[in-house]
mmCIF file of C-alpha atoms and ligand atoms in Angstrom:
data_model
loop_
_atom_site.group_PDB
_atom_site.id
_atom_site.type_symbol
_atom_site.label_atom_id
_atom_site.label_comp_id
_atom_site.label_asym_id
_atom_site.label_seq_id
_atom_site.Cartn_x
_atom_site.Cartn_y
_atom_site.Cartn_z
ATOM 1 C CA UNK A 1 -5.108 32.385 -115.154
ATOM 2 C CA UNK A 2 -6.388 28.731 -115.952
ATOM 3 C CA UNK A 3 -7.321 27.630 -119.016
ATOM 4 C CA UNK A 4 -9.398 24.660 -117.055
ATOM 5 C CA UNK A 5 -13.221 25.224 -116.713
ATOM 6 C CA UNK A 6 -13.999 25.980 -112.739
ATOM 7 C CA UNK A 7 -14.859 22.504 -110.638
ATOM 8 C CA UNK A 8 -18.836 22.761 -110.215
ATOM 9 C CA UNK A 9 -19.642 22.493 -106.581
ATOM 10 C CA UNK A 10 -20.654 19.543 -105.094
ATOM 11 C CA UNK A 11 -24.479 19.203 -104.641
ATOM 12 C CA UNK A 12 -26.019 17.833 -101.917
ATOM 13 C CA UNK A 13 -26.705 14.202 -104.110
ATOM 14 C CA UNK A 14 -23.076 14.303 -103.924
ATOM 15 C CA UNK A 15 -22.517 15.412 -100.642
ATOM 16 C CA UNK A 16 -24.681 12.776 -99.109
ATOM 17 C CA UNK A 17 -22.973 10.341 -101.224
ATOM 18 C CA UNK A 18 -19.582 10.850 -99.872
ATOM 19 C CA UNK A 19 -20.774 11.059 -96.424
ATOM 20 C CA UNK A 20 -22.724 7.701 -96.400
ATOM 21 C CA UNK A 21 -19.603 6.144 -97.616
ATOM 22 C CA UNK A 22 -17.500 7.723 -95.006
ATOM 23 C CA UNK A 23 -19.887 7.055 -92.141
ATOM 24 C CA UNK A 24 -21.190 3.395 -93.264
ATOM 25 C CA UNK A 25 -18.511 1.779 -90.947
ATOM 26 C CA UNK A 26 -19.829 3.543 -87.792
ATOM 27 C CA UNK A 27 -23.924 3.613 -88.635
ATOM 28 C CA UNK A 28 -26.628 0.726 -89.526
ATOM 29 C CA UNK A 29 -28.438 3.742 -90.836
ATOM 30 C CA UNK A 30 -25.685 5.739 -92.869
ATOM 31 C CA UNK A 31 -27.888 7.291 -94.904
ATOM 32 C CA UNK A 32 -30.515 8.422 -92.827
ATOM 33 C CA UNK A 33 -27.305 9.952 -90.309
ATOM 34 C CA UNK A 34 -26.003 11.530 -93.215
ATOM 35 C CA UNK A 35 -29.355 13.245 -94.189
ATOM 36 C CA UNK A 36 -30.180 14.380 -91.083
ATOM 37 C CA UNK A 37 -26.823 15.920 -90.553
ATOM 38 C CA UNK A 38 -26.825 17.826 -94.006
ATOM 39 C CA UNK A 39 -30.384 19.207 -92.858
ATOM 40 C CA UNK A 40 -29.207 20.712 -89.747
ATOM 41 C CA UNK A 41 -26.059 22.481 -91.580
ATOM 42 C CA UNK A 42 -28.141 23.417 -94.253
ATOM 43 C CA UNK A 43 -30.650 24.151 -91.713
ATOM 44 C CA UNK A 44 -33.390 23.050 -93.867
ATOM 45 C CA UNK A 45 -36.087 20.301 -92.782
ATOM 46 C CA UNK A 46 -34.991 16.947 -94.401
ATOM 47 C CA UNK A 47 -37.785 16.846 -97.430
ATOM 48 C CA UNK A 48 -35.206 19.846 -99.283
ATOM 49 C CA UNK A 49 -32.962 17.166 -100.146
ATOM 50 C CA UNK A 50 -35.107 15.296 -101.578
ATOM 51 C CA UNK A 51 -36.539 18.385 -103.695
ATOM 52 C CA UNK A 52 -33.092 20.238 -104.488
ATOM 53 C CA UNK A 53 -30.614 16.956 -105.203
ATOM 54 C CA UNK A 54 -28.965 19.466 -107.215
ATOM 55 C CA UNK A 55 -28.582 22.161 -105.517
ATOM 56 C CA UNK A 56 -24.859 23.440 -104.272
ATOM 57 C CA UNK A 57 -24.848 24.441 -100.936
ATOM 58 C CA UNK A 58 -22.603 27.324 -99.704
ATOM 59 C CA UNK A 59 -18.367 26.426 -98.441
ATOM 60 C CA UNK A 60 -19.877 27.728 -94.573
ATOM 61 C CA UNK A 61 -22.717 24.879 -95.144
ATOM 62 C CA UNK A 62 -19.874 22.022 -96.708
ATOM 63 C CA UNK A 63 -17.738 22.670 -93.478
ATOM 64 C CA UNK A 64 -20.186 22.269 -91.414
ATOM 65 C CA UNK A 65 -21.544 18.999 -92.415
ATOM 66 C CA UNK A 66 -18.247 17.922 -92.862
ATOM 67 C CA UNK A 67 -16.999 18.306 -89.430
ATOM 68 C CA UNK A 68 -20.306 16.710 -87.893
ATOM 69 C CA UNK A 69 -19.575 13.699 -90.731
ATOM 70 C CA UNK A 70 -16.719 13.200 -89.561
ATOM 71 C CA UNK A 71 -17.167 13.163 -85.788
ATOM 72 C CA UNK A 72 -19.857 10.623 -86.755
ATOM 73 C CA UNK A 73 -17.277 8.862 -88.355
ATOM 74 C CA UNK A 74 -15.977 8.664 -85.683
ATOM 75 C CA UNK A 75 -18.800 7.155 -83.780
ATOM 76 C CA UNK A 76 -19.927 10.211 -82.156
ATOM 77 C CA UNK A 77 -24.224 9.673 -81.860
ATOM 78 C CA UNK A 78 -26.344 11.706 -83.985
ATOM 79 C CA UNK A 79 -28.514 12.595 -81.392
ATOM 80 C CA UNK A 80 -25.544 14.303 -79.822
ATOM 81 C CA UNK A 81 -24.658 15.874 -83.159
ATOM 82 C CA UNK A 82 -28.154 17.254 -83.778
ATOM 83 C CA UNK A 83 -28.697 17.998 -79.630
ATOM 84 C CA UNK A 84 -32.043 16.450 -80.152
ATOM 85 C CA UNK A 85 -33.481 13.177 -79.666
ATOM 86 C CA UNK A 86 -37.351 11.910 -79.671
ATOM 87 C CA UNK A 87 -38.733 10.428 -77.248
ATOM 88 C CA UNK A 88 -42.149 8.979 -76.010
ATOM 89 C CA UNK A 89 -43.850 11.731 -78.788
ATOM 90 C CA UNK A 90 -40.842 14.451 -76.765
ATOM 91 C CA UNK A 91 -38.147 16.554 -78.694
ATOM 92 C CA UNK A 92 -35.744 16.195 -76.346
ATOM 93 C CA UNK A 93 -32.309 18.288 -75.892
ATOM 94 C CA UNK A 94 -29.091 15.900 -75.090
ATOM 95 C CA UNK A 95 -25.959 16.718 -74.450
ATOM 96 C CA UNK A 96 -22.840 14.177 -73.969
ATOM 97 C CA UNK A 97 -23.884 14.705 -70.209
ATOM 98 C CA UNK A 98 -26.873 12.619 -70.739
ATOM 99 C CA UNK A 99 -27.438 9.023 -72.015
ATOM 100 C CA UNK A 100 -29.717 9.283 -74.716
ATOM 101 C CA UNK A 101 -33.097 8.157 -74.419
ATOM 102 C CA UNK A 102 -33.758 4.705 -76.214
ATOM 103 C CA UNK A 103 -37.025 3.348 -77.470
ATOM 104 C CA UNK A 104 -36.988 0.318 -75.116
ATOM 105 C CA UNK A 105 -37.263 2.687 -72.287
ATOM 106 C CA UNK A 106 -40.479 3.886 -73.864
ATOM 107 C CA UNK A 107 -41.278 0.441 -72.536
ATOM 108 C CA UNK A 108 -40.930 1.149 -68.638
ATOM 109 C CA UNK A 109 -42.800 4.738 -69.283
ATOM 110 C CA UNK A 110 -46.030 2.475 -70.483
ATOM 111 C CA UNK A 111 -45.878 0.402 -67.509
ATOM 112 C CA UNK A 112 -45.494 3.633 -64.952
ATOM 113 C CA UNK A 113 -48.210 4.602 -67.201
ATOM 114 C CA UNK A 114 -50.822 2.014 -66.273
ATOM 115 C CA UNK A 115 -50.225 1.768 -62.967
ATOM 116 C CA UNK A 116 -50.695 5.932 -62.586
ATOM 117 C CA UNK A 117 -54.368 7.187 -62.832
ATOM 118 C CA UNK A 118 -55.407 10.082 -64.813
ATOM 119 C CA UNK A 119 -57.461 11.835 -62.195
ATOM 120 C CA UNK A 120 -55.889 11.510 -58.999
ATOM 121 C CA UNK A 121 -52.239 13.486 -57.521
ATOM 122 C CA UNK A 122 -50.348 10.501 -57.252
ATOM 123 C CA UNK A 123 -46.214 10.739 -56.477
ATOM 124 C CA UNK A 124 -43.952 10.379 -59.131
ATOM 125 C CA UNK A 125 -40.021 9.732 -58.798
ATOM 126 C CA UNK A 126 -37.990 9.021 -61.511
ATOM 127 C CA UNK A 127 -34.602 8.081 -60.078
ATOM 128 C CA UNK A 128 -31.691 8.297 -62.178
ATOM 129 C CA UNK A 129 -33.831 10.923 -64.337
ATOM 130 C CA UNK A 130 -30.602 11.888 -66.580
ATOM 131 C CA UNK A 131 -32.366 14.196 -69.765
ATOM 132 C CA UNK A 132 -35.646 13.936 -67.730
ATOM 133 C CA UNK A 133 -36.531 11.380 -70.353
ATOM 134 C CA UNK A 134 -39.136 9.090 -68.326
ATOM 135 C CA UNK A 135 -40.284 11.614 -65.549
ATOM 136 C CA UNK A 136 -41.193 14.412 -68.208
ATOM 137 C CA UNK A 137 -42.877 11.731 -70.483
ATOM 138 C CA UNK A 138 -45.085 10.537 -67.137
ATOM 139 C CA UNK A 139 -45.753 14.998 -66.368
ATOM 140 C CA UNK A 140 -46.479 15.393 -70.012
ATOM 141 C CA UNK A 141 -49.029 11.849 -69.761
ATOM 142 C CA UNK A 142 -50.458 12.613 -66.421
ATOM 143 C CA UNK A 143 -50.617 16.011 -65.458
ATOM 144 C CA UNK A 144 -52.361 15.432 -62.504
ATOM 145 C CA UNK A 145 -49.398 13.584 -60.982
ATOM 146 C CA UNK A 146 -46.724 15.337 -58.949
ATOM 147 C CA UNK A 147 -43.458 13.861 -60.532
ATOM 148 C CA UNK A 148 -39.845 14.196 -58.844
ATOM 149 C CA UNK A 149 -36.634 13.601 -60.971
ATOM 150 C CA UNK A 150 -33.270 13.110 -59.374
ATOM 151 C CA UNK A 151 -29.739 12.843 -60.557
ATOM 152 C CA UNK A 152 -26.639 12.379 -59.086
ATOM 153 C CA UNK A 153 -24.994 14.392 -62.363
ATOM 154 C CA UNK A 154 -25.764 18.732 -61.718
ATOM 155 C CA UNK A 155 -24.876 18.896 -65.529
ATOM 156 C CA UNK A 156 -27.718 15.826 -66.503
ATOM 157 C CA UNK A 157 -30.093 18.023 -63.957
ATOM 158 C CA UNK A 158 -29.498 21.085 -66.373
ATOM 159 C CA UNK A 159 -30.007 19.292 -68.686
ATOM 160 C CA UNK A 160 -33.357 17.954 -67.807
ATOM 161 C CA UNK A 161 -34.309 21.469 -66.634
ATOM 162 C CA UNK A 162 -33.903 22.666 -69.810
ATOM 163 C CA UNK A 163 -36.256 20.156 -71.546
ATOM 164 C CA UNK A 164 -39.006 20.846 -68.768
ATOM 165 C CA UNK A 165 -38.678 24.381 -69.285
ATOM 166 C CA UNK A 166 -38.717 24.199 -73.338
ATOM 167 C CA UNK A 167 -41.608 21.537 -73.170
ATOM 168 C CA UNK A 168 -43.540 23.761 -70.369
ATOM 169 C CA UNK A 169 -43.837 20.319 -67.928
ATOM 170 C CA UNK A 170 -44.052 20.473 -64.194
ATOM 171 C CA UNK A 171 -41.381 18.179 -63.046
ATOM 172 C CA UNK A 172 -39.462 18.536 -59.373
ATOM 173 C CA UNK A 173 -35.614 18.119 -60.020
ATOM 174 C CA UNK A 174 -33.615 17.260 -57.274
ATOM 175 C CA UNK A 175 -30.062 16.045 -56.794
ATOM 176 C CA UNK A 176 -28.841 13.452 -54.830
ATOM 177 C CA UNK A 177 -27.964 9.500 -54.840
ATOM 178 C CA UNK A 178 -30.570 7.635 -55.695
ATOM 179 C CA UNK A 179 -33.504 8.197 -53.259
ATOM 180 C CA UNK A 180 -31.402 8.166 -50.220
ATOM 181 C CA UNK A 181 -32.060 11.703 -49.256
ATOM 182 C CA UNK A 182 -35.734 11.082 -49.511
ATOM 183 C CA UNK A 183 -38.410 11.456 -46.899
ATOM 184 C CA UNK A 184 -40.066 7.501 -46.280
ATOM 185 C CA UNK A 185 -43.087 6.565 -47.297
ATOM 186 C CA UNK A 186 -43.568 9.515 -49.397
ATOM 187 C CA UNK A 187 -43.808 7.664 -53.078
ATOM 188 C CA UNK A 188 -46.899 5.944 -55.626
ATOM 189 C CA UNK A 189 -44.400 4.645 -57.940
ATOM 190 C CA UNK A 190 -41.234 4.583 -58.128
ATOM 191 C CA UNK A 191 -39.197 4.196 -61.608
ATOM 192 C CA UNK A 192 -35.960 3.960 -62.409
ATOM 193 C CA UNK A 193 -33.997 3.178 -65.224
ATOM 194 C CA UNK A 194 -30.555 3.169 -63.758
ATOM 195 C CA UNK A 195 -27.096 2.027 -65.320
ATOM 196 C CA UNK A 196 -27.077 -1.808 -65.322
ATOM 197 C CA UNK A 197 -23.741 -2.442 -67.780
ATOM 198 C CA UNK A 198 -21.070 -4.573 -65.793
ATOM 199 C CA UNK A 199 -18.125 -3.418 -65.765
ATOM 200 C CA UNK A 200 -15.748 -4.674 -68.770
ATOM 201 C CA UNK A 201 -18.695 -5.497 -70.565
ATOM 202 C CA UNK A 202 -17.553 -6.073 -74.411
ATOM 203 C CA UNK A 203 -20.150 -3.527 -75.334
ATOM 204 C CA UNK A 204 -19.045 -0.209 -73.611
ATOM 205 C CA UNK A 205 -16.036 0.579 -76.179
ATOM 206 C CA UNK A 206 -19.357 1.742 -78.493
ATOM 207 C CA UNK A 207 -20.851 4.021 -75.822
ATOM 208 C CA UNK A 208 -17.617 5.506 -75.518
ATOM 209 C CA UNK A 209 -19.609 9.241 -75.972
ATOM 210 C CA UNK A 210 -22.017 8.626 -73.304
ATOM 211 C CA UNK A 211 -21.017 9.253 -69.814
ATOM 212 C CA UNK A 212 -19.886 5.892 -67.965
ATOM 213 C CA UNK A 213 -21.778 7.288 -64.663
ATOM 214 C CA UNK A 214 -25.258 6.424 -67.166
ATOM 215 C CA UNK A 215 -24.063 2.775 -67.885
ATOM 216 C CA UNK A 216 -21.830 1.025 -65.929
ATOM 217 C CA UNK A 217 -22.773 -0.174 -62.430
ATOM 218 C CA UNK A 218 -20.719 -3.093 -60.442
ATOM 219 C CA UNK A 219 -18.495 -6.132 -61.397
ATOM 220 C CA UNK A 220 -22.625 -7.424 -62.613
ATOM 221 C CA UNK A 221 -24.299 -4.115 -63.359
ATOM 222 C CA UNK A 222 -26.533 -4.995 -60.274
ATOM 223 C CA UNK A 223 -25.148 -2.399 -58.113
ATOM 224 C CA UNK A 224 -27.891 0.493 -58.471
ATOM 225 C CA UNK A 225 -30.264 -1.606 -58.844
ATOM 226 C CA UNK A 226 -29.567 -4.096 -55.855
ATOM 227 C CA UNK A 227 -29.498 -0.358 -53.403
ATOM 228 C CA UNK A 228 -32.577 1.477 -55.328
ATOM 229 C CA UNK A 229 -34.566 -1.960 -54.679
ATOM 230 C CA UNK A 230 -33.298 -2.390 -51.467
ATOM 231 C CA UNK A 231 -33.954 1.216 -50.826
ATOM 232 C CA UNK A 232 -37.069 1.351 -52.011
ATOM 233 C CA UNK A 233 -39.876 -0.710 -49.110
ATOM 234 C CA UNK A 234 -38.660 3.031 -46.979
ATOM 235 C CA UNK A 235 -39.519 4.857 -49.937
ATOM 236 C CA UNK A 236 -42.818 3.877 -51.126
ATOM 237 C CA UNK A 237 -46.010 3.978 -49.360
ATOM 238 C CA UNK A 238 -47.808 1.035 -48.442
ATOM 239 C CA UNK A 239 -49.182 -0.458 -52.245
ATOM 240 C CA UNK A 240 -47.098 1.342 -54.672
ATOM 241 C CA UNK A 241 -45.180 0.358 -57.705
ATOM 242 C CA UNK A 242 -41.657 0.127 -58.277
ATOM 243 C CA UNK A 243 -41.097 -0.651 -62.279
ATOM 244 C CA UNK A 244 -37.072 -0.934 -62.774
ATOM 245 C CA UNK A 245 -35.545 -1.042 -66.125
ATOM 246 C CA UNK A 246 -32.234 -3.680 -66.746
ATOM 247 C CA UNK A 247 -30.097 -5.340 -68.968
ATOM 248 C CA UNK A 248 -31.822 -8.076 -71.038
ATOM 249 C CA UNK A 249 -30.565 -10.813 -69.052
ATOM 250 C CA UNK A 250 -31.135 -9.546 -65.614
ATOM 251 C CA UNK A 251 -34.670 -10.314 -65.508
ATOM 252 C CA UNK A 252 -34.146 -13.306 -63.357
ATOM 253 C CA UNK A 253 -32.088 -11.228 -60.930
ATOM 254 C CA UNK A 254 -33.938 -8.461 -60.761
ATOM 255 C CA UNK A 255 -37.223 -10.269 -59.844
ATOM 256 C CA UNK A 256 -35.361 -12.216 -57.216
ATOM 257 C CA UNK A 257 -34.229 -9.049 -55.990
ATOM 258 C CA UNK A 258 -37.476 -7.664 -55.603
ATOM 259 C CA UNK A 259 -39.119 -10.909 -53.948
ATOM 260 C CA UNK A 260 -36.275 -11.002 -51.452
ATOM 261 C CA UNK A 261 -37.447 -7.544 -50.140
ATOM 262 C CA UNK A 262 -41.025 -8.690 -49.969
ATOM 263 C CA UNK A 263 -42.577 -7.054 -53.078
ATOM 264 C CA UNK A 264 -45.574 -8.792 -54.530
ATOM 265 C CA UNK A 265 -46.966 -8.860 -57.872
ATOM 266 C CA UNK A 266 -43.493 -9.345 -59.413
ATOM 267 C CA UNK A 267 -43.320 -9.314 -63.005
ATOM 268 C CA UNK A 268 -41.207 -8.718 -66.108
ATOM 269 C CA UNK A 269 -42.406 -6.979 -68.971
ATOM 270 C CA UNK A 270 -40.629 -7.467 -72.285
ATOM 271 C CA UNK A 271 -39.325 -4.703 -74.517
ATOM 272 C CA UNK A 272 -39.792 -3.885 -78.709
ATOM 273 C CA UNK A 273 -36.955 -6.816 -79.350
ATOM 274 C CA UNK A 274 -38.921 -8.940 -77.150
ATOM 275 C CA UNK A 275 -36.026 -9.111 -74.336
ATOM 276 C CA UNK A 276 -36.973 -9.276 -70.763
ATOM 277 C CA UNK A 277 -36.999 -5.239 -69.782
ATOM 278 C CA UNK A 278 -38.580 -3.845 -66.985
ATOM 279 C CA UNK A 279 -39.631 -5.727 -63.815
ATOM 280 C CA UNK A 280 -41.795 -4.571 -61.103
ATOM 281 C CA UNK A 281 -43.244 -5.009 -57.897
ATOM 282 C CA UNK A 282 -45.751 -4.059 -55.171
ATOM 283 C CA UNK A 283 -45.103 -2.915 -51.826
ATOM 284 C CA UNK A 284 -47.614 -5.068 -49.635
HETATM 285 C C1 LIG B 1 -29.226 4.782 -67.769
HETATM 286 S S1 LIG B 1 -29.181 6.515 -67.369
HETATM 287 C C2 LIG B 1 -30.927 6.859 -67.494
HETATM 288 C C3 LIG B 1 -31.223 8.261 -67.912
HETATM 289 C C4 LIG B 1 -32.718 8.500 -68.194
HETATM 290 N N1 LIG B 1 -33.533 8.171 -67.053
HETATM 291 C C5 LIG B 1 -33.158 7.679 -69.391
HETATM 292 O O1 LIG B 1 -33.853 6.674 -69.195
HETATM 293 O O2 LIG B 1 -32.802 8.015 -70.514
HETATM 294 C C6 LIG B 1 -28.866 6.439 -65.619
HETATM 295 C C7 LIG B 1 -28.847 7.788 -64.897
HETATM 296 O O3 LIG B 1 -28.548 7.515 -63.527
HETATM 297 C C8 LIG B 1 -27.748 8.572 -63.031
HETATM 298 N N2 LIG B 1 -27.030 8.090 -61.842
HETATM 299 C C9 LIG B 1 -25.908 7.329 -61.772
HETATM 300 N N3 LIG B 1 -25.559 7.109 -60.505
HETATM 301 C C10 LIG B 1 -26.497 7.738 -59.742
HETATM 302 C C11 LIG B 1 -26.689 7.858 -58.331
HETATM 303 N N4 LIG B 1 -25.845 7.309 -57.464
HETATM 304 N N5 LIG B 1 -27.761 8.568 -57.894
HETATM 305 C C12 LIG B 1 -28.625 9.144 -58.770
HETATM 306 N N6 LIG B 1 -28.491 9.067 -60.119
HETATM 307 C C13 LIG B 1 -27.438 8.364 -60.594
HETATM 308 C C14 LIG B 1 -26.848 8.925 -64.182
HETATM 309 O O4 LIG B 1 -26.314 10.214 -64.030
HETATM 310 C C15 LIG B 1 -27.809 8.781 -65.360
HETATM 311 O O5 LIG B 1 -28.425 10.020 -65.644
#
C-alpha cells in the first residue's frame, strides 16, 4: 500500500497542453488540431472544453486522443483523423482514398457556378471528382442541373457515393479515365480539378497521406491537364465552359493550352492567396 496521495488525472487543460506541444512541429494550427481531436474522443462538440477545463476525462477517452495525437504528430491530416472535412457550406466524409477538399477549390466551384443557370437542366461533369467535392457542391447549388462525377479510383467513387447519399444530392458517378469513355458533345461545362504536382516536386514529402494518384501528374504536372483539355472540344457541346483548376504557376500554360485547341474567352481566375487558380475557356 502507498503512503503517496493518488496522481489526479489529467484534465483536458492539461491534455490539450501536452498535445499542442507534441503536435506544434507538424501543425500551423496546433491548438485548434489538438481541440478538435480531444472533441471527437471525448465525443463532445468543441465549446465543452472550453466550459469543463477541469474536467478528467475517462483512460478509454486519454487513449484515444492520444493515438490520434500522435498520428498527427506524425503528420497524418486532421481531416483524415476526424473523417470529415467542410467544404463549400458541405460536411464532407474523407478517407486517405481521397485528397481532401481545399478552400482554393471553392474557387473553381464559384466560377462553374456563374457560368450554370439556376433554371435550366444544364450538363454537369466533374472529372477527377475524388470525395465528390466540386460536383456535389454544383448538385447541392443548382439542382436543376444534371451533374456527372468520374474517377479513375473505385475506392474515391465510394467514397463520393457515400457523401451524395448522406447529403441526399443527385450526382451520376461513373468510373473511368478522365472523360474518355464519354459520349461527344454531350457536356455544358466541364470542370476539373485534376492532379497538377510534377513529379519530384519538393512539396509531396508533406502530402505523404494523400494518395499520389490525386497529386502528381507528369515530369510538369501538365499531364491530365494537357489530355482533359485536349479531350475536351469532343466533349463539350458547341458554347460550353471548361473551368480547370492548376498549380499556381501554371496559369500561363494552361491558358496556352486552351487557346491552342481553339477555346475562346480564356481566362484565369485567381484564388483566396491571390495565385493564378482556375482558367477557363469556351468552346466556339
Ligand atoms: C486533385 S484530386 C481532386 C479531387 C476532388 N475533385 C477535389 O477537388 O477535392 C484529383 C482526382 O483525380 C483522380 N484521377 C487521377 N487520375 C485520373 C484519371 N486518369 N481519370 C480520372 N480520374 C483521375 C484522382 O483519383 C483524384 O480523385
Amino acid at each position: 500500500v502507498s503512503d503517496q496521495p493518488a496522481k489526479p488525472e489529467p484534465t483536458l487543460a492539461t491534455l490539450l497542453q501536452q498535445a499542442v506541444f507534441r503536435i506544434a512541429d507538424q501543425s500551423g494550427s496546433a491548438r485548434f488540431d489538438a481541440e478538435l481531436l480531444l472533441s471527437q474522443a471525448l465525443g463532445k462538440p468543441r465549446s465543452f472544453l472550453y466550459a469543463w477545463p477541469d474536467h478528467a476525462p475517462t483512460a478509454t477517452v486519454r487513449e484515444r486522443f492520444d493515438q490520434s495525437v500522435s498520428a498527427r504528430a506524425d503528420g497524418r491530416p486532421v481531416a483524415y483523423l476526424l473523417g470529415i472535412q467542410e467544404f463549400h457550406g458541405l460536411e464532407l466524409q474523407v478517407s486517405p482514398d481521397v485528397l481532401i477538399p481545399r478552400a482554393d477549390t471553392e474557387c473553381l466551384v464559384e466560377a462553374a457556378l456563374a457560368v450554370i443557370p439556376p433554371d435550366r437542366s444544364v450538363r454537369v461533369v466533374d472529372l477527377g471528382t475524388g470525395s465528390g467535392a466540386i460536383a456535389l457542391a454544383i448538385a447541392r447549388a443548382r439542382p436543376q442541373a444534371q451533374v456527372m462525377g468520374v474517377d479513375v479510383s473505385e475506392a474515391a467513387l465510394r467514397v463520393a457515393r457515400a457523401n451524395a447519399e448522406a447529403l441526399d444530392l443527385q450526382v451520376d458517378w461513373q468510373a473511368g479515365h478522365w472523360g474518355d469513355e464519354l459520349p461527344a458533345a454531350g457536356i455544358d461545362v466541364l470542370v476539373s480539378n485534376p492532379p497538377y504536382i510534377a513529379e519530384g516536386d519538393p512539396h509531396l514529402p508533406a502530402l505523404r497521406h494523400e494518395p499520389q494518384l490525386a497529386l502528381v501528374s507528369g515530369a510538369d504536372g501538365l499531364d491530365a491537364l494537357r489530355h482533359i483539355i485536349a479531350d475536351a472540344p469532343r466533349l463539350l457541346r458547341p458554347g460550353g465552359h471548361l473551368l480547370l483548376e492548376h498549380g499556381w504557376n501554371q496559369g500561363e500554360a494552361v491558358r496556352g493550352l486552351l487557346l491552342a485547341q481553339g477555346f475562346s474567352e480564356v481566362e484565369t481566375e485567381f484564388d483566396f492567396g491571390g495565385n493564378e487558380r482556375v482558367s477557363r475557356g469556351r468552346l466556339a
